[in-house]
Coordinates of C-alpha atoms and ligand atoms in Angstrom, one line a residue:
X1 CA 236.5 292.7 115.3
X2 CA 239.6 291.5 114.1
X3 CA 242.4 289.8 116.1
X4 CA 244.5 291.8 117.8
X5 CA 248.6 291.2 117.1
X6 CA 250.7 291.2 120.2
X7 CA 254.6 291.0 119.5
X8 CA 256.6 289.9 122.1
X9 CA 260.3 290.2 122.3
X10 CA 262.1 288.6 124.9
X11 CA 265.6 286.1 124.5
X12 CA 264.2 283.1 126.6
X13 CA 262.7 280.7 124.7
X14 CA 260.7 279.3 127.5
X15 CA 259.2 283.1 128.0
X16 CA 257.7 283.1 124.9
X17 CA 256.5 279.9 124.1
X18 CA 254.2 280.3 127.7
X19 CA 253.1 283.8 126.4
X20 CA 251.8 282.4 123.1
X21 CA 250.0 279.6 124.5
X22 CA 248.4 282.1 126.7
X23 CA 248.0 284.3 124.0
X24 CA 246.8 282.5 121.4
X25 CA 244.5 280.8 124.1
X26 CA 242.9 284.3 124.7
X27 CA 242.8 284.5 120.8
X28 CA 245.2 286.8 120.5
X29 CA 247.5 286.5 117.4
X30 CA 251.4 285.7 118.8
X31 CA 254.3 287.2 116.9
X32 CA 257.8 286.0 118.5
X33 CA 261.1 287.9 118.5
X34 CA 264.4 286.8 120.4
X35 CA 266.4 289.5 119.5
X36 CA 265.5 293.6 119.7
X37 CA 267.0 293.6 116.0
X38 CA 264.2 291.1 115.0
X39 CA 261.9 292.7 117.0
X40 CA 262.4 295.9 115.5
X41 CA 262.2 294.5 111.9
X42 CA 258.8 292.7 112.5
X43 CA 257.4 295.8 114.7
X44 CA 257.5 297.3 111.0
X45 CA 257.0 294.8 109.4
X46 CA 253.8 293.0 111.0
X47 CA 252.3 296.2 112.0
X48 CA 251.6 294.7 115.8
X49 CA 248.7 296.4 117.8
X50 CA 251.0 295.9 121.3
X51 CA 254.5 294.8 122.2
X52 CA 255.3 292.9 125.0
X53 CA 259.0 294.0 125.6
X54 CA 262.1 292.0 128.0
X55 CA 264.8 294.2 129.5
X56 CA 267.7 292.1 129.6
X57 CA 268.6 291.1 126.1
X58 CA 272.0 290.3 124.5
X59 CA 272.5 292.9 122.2
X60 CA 270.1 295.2 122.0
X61 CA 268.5 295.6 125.4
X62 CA 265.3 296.4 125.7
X63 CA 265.1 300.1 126.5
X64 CA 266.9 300.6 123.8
X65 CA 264.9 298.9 121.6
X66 CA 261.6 300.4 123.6
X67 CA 263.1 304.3 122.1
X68 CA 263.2 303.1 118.8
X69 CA 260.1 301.7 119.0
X70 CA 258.9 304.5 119.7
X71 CA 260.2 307.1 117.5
X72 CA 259.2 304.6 114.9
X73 CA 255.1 304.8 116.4
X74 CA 254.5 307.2 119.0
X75 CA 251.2 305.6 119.2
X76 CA 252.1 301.8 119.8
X77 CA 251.5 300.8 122.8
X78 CA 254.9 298.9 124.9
X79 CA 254.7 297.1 128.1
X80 CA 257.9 296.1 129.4
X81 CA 258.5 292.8 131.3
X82 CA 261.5 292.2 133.2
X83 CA 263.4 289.8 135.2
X84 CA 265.7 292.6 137.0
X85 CA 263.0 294.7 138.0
X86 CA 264.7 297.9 139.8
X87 CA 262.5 300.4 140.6
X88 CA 265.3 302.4 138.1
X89 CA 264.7 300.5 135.2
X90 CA 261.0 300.8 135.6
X91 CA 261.2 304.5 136.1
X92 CA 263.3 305.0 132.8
X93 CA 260.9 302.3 130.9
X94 CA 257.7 304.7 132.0
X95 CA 259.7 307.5 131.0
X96 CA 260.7 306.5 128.0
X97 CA 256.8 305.5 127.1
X98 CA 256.3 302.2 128.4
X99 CA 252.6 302.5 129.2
X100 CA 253.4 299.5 132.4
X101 CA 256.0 297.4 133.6
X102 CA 255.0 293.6 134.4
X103 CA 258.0 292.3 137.0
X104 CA 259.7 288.6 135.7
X105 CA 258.1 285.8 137.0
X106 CA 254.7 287.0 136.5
X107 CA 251.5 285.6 136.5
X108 CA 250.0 285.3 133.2
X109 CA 246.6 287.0 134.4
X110 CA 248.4 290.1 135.6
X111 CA 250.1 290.9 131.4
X112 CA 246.3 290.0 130.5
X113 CA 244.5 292.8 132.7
X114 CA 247.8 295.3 131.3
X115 CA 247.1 294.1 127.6
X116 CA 243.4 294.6 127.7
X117 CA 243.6 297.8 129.3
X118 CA 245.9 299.3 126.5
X119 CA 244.3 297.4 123.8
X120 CA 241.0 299.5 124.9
X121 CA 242.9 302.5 125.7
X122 CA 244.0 302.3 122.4
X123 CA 241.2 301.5 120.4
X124 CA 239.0 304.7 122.3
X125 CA 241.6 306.6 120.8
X126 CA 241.6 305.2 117.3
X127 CA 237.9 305.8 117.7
X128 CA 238.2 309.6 118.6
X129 CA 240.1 310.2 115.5
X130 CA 238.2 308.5 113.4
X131 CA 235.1 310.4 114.5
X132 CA 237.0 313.4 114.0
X133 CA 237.8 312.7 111.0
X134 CA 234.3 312.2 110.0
X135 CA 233.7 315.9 111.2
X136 CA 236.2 317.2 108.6
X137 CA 235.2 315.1 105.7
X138 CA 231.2 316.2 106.1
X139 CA 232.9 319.9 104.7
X140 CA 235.1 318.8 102.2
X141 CA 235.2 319.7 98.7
X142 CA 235.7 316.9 96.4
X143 CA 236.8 316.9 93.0
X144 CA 239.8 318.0 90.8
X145 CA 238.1 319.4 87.5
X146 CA 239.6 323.1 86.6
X147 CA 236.1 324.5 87.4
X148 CA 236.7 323.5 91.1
X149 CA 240.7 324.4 91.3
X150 CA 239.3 328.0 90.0
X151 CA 236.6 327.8 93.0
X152 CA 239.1 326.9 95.4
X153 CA 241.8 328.9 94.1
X154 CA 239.1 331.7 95.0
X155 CA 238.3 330.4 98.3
X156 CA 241.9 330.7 99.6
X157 CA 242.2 333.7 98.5
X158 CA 239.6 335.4 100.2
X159 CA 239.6 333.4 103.3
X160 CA 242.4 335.5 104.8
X161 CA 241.0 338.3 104.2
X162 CA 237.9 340.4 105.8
X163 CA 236.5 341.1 102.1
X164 CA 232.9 340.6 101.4
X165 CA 232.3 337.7 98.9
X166 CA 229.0 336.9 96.5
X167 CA 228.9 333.3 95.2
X168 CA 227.0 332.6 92.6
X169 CA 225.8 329.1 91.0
X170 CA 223.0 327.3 90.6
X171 CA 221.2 325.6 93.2
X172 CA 223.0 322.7 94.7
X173 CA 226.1 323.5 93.4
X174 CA 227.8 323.7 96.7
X175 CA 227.6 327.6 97.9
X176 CA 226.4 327.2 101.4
X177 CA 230.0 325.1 101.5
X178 CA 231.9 327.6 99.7
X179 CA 231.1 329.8 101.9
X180 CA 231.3 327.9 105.0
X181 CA 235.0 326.9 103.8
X182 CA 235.8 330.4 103.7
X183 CA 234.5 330.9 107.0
X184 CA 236.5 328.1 108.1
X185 CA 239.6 328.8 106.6
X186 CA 239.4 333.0 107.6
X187 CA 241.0 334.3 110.7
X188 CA 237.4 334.3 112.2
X189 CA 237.4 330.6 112.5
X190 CA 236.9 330.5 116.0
X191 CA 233.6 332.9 115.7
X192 CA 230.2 332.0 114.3
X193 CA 229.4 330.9 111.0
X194 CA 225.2 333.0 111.0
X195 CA 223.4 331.9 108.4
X196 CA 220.1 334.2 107.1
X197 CA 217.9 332.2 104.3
X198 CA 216.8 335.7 102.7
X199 CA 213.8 333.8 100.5
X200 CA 212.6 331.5 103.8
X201 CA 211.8 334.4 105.5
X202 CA 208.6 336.4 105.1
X203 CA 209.4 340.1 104.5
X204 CA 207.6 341.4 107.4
X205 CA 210.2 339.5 109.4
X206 CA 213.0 339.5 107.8
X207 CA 214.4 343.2 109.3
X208 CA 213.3 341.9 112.9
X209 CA 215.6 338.6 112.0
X210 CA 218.6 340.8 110.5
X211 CA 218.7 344.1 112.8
X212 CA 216.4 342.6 115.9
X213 CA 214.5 344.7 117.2
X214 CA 213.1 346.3 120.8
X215 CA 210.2 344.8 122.7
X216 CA 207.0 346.1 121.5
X217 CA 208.5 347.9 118.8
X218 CA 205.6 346.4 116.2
X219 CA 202.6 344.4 117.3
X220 CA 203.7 340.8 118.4
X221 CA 207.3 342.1 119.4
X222 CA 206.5 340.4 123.1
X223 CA 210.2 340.5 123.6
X224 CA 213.2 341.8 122.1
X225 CA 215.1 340.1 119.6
X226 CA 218.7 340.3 118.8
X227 CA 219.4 340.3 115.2
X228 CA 221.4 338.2 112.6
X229 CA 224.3 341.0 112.6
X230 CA 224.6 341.3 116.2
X231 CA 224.9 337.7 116.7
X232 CA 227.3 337.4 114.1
X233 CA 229.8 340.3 115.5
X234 CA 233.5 338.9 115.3
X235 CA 232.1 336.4 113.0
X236 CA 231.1 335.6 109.4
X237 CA 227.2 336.3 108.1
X238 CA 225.7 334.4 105.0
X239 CA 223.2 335.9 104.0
X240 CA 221.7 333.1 101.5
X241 CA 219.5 333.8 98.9
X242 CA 220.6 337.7 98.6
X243 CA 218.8 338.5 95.3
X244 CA 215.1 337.8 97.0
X245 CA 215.9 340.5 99.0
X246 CA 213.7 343.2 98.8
X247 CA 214.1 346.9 98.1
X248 CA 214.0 348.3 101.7
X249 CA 216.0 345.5 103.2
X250 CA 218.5 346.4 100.5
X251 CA 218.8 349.5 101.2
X252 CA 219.5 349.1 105.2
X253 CA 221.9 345.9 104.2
X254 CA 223.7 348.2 102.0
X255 CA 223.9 350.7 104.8
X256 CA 225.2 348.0 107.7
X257 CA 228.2 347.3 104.5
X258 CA 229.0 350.9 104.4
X259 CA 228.4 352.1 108.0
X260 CA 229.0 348.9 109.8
X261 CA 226.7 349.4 112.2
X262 CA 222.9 348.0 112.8
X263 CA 220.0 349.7 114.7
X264 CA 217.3 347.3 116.1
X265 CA 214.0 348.0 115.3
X266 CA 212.6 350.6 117.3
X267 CA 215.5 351.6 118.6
X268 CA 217.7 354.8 118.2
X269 CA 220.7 353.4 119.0
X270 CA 223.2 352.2 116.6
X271 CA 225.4 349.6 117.4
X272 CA 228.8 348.7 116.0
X273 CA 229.3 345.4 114.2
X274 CA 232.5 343.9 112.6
X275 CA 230.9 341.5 110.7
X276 CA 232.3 339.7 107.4
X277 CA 229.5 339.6 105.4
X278 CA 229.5 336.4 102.7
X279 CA 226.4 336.3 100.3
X280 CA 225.1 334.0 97.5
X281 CA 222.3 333.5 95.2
X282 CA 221.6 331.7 92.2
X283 CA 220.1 334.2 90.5
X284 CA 222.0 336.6 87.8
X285 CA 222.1 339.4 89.7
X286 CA 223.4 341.6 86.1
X287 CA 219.8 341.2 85.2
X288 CA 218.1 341.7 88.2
X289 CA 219.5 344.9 88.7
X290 CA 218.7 345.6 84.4
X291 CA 215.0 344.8 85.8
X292 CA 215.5 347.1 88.5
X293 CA 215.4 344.6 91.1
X294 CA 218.3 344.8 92.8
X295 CA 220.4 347.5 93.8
X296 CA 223.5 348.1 91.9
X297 CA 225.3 349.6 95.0
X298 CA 224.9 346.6 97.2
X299 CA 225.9 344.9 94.3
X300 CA 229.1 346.3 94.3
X301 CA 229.2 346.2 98.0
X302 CA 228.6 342.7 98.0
X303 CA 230.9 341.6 95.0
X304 CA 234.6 342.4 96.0
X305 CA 235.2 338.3 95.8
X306 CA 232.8 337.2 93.0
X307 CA 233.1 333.7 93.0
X308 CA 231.2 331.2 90.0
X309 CA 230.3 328.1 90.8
X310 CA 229.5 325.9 87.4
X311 CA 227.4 323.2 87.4
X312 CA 228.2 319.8 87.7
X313 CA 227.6 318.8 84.5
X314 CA 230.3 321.8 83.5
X315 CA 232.8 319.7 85.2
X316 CA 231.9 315.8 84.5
X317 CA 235.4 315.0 86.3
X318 CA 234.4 315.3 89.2
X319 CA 231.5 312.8 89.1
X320 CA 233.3 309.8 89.7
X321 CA 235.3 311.4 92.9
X322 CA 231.6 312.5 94.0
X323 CA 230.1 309.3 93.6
X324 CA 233.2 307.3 95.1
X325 CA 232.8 310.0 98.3
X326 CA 229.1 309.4 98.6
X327 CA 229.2 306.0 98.4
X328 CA 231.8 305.9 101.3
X329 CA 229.9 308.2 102.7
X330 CA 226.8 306.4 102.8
X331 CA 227.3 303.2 103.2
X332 CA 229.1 304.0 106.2
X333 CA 225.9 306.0 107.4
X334 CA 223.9 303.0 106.9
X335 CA 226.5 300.7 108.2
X336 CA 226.7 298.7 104.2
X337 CA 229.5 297.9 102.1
X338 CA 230.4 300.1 99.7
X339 CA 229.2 299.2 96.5
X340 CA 231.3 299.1 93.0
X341 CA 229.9 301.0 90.4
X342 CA 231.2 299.6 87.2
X343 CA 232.4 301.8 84.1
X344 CA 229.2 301.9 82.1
X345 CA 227.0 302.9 85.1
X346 CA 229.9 305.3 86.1
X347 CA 229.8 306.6 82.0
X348 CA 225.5 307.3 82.2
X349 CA 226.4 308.9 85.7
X350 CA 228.6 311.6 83.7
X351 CA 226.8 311.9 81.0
X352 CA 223.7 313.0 82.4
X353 CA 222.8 316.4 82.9
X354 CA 222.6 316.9 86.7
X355 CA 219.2 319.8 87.1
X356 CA 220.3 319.4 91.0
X357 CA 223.9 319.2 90.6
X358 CA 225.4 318.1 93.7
X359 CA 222.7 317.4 95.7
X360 CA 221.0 315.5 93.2
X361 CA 223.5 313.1 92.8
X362 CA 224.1 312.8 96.1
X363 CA 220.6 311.9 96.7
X364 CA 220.7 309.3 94.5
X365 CA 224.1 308.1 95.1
X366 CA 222.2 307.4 98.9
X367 CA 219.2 306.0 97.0
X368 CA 221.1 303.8 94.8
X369 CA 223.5 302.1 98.1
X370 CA 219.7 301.3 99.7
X371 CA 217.7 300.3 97.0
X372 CA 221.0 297.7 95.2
X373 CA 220.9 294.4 96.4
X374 CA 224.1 293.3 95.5
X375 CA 227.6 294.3 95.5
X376 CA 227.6 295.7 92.4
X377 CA 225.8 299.5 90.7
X378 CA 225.1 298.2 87.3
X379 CA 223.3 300.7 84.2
X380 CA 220.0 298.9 85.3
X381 CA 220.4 300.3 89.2
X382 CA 219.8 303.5 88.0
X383 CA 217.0 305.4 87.8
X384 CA 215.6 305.5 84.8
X385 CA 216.3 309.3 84.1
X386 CA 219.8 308.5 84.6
X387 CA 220.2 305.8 82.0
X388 CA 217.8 307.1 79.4
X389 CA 217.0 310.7 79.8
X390 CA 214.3 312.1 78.4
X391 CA 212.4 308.7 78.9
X392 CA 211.6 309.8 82.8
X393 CA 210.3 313.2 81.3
X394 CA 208.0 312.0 78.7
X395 CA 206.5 309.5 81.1
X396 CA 205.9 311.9 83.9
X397 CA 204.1 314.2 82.1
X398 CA 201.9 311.6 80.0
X399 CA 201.0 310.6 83.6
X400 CA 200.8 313.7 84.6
X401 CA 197.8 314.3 82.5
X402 CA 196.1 311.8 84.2
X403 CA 195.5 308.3 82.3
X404 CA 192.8 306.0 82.0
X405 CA 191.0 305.6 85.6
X406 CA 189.1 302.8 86.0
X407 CA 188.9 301.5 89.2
X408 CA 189.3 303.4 92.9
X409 CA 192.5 301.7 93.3
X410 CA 193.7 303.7 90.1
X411 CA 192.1 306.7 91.1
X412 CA 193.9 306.5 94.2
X413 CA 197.2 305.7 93.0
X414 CA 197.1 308.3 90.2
X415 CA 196.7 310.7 92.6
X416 CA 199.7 309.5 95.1
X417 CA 201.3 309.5 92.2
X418 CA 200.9 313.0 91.1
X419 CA 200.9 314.5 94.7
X420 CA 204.5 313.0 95.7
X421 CA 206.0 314.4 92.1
X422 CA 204.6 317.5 93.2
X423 CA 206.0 317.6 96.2
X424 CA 209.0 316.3 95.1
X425 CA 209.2 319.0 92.8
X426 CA 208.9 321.7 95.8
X427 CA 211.4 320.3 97.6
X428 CA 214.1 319.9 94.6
X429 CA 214.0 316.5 94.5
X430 CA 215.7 316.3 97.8
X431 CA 214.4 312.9 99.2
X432 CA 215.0 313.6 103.1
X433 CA 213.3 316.6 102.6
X434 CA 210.6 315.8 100.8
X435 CA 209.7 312.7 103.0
X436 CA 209.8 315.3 106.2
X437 CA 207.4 317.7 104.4
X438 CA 204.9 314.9 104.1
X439 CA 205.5 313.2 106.9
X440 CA 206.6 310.4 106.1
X441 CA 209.1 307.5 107.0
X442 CA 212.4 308.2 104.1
X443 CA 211.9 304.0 103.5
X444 CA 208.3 304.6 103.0
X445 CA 208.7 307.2 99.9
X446 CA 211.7 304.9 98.7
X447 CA 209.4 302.4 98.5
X448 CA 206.7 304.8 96.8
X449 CA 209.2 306.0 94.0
X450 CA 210.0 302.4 93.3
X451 CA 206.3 301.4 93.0
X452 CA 205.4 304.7 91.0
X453 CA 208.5 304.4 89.2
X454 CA 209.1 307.9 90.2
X455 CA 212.5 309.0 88.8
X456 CA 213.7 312.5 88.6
X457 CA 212.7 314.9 85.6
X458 CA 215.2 315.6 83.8
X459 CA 215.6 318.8 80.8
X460 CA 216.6 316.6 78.4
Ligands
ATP501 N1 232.5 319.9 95.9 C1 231.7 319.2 96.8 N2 232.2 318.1 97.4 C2 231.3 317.4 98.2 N3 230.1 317.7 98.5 C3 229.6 318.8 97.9 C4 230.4 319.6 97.0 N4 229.6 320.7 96.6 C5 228.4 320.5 97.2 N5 228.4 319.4 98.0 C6 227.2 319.0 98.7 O1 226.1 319.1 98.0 C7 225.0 319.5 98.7 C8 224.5 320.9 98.2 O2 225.5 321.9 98.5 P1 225.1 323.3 99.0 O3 223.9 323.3 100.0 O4 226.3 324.0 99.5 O5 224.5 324.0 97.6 P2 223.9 325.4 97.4 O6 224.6 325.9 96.1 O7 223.9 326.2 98.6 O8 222.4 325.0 97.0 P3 221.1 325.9 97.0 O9 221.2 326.9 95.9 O10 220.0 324.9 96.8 O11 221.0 326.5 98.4 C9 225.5 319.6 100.2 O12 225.2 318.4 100.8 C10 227.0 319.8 100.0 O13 227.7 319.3 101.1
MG502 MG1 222.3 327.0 99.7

């Protein structure tokens, strides 16, 4: 942890040349002031983290100087330290935000105990917001390109309103965080965000997990089940995945949309919902209804906002803002520096053609802090779709046919080898995920990819 800065301002000479022997002795760093004037100027100047602050000054006194001090930084923390100690003084000093008052002579032990407590005080607090901070940043949307302003110009304006909204992009391109934004940003804030993965869940299930339904309405309903809509009254529903929907859910969706109200399964009764309903899918829902798919009703139903996501590689800009994020991002997670990435890395980064969009470059932004060694993301840190597409392709799939076994141990491998692409594949290349699926350790499969030379697939 770095040194804390105390600035003390006091006239006496003698006062502060025995408070920066004790200071610095404590290893504290000692900043002297004998006048407020000075003290004011190094208060901005030296950015202290405490100021140790006499009364009686010529000049300037000290409570004086204490207000400014404080309209300056309502956060820095003043004790005041005086020779004349009236209980009035004290009282105005607390009220005018001294956080204690230290009575002259004092006993160098007794400003100790004050500092520390405020230093720590301070630093909790410091702490707080910085956590907090963390919280916000986890939903921001980063980048500047004019396919983002037009998401975002979308995003605020249907956040105030109670309008349904179908986003549509491909997969990773950030819908679940569109629409969470909106959520966010919508007068409903304060009410649940319910998410339904339409393609996760089987269809025999899905009504029970949308309208709920009574107990022992169907075999296996032991209990009854509130539904998705219900839990979502007052609130915002995203219902994920919309064009896997199938016919007959469609039809009672579209039914909720108009009516606004749900029955539960084996139940008569209807039940009023105000429920903002927000929907995406990354399928082109035009052609689905064409194939007679998907209902052009709760198409229109659903598409008051229609908001387009483009792909990443749409919008290159935005990869070095990405990458700079993640990069903070993660190395923080896994308590690393931040690593530079330097121009041509940064240049093969944008120029490659991003199948997973965000989430694939996040992943490998995450693989690429833990798998570097040094300071510095060079073109031969990245994996070797990145720098060379086409090259990853090629060699996956002559490997993929399977090529000369010889030996057990080649046998083996081959077959590692093939199984984790596979189940890479499932899982869109998402590393965490894929590594759960398996059950195994994320370093383990790190190490795997490394070994197998495993690098995403690319289109070319
Ligand atoms: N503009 C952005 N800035 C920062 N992070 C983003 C941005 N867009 C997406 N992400 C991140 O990328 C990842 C994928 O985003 P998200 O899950 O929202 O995509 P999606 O379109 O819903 O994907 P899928 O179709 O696979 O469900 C998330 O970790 C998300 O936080
Ligand atoms: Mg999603």
């Amino acid at each position: 942890m770095p040194k804390s800065r105390i600035l003390v301002i006091d006239d006496e000479a003698a006062i502060r040349d025995s408070l920066r022997m004790t200071l610095e002795y404590e290893g504290y760093d000692f900043i002297g002031a004998a006048t407020g004037q000075e003290g004011l100027a190094l208060a901005e100047r030296e950015t202290p983290d405490l100021v140790l602050l006499d009364v009686k000054m010529p000049g300037m006194d000290g409570l004086e100087v204490l207000e400014r001090l404080r309209h300056a930084n309502e956060t820095l923390p003043v004790i005041v330290i005086s020779g004349h100690g009236t209980i009035s003084t004290a009282v105005e000093a607390t009220k005018k935000g001294a956080i204690d008052f230290i009575e002259k002579p004092f006993a160098s032990e007794r400003v100790l105990v004050s500092l520390r407590n405020a230093l720590d005080t301070r630093q909790l607090r410091d702490e707080n917001r910085s956590l907090k901070k963390a919280v916000e940043v986890r939903h921001q949307m980063i980048g500047d390109s004019a396919g983002l302003q037009q998401v975002m110009a979308a995003v605020a304006r249907a956040a105030p309103t109670n309008a349904t909204v179908l986003i549509n992009g491909e997969s990773g391109v950030g819908k679940e965080l569109v629409a969470r934004t909106i959520h966010r940003n919508s007068l409903r804030s304060r009410e649940r965000f319910v998410q339904v993965n339409c393609a996760a869940i089987p269809e025999e299930l899905i009504e029970s997990e949308l309208f709920g339904h009574e107990k022992g309405s169907f075999t296996g309903a032991t209990e009854k089940q509130v539904g998705k809509f219900e839990q979502a009254d007052k609130g915002t529903i995203f219902l994920d995945e919309v064009g896997d929907m199938s016919a007959k859910t469609q039809a009672k969706v579209l039914r909720v949309l108009q009516e606004g109200e749900v029955e539960r399964l084996g139940s008569a009764r209807t039940i009023k919902v105000d429920v903002r309903v927000i929907a995406a899918t990354n399928k082109n829902l035009e052609e689905e209804i064409e194939k007679g798919h998907f209902r052009e009703d709760l198409y229109f139903r659903l598409a008051v906002i229609p908001i387009h996501v483009p792909p990443l590689r749409e919008r290159p800009d935005d990869i070095p803002l990405l990458v700079r994020h993640y990069m903070e991002y993660f190395s923080r997670e896994n308590n690393v520096r931040a690593k530079r990435v330097t121009p041509s890395a940064l240049e093969a980064l944008q120029r490659y053609r991003w199948k997973g969009n965000i989430r694939e470059l996040r992943n490998t932004v995450e693989r690429m802090i833990i798998m570097t060694g040094g300071d510095t993301i060079d073109l031969p840190d990245l994996p070797e779709v990145v720098r060379s597409p086409g090259l990853g392709a090629t060699k996956l799939s002559s490997d993929g046919e399977g090529g000369k076994v010889g030996t057990l141990r080649e046998f083996k491998e081959n077959a590692e080898r093939a199984f984790l692409v596979g189940k890479l594949r499932e899982n869109g290349w998402n590393i965490s995920k894929t590594a759960e699926v398996i059950g195994t350790p994320r370093s383990n499969l790190y190490k795997k990819l490394e070994q197998y030379q495993i690098a995403q697939e690319t289109d070319g």
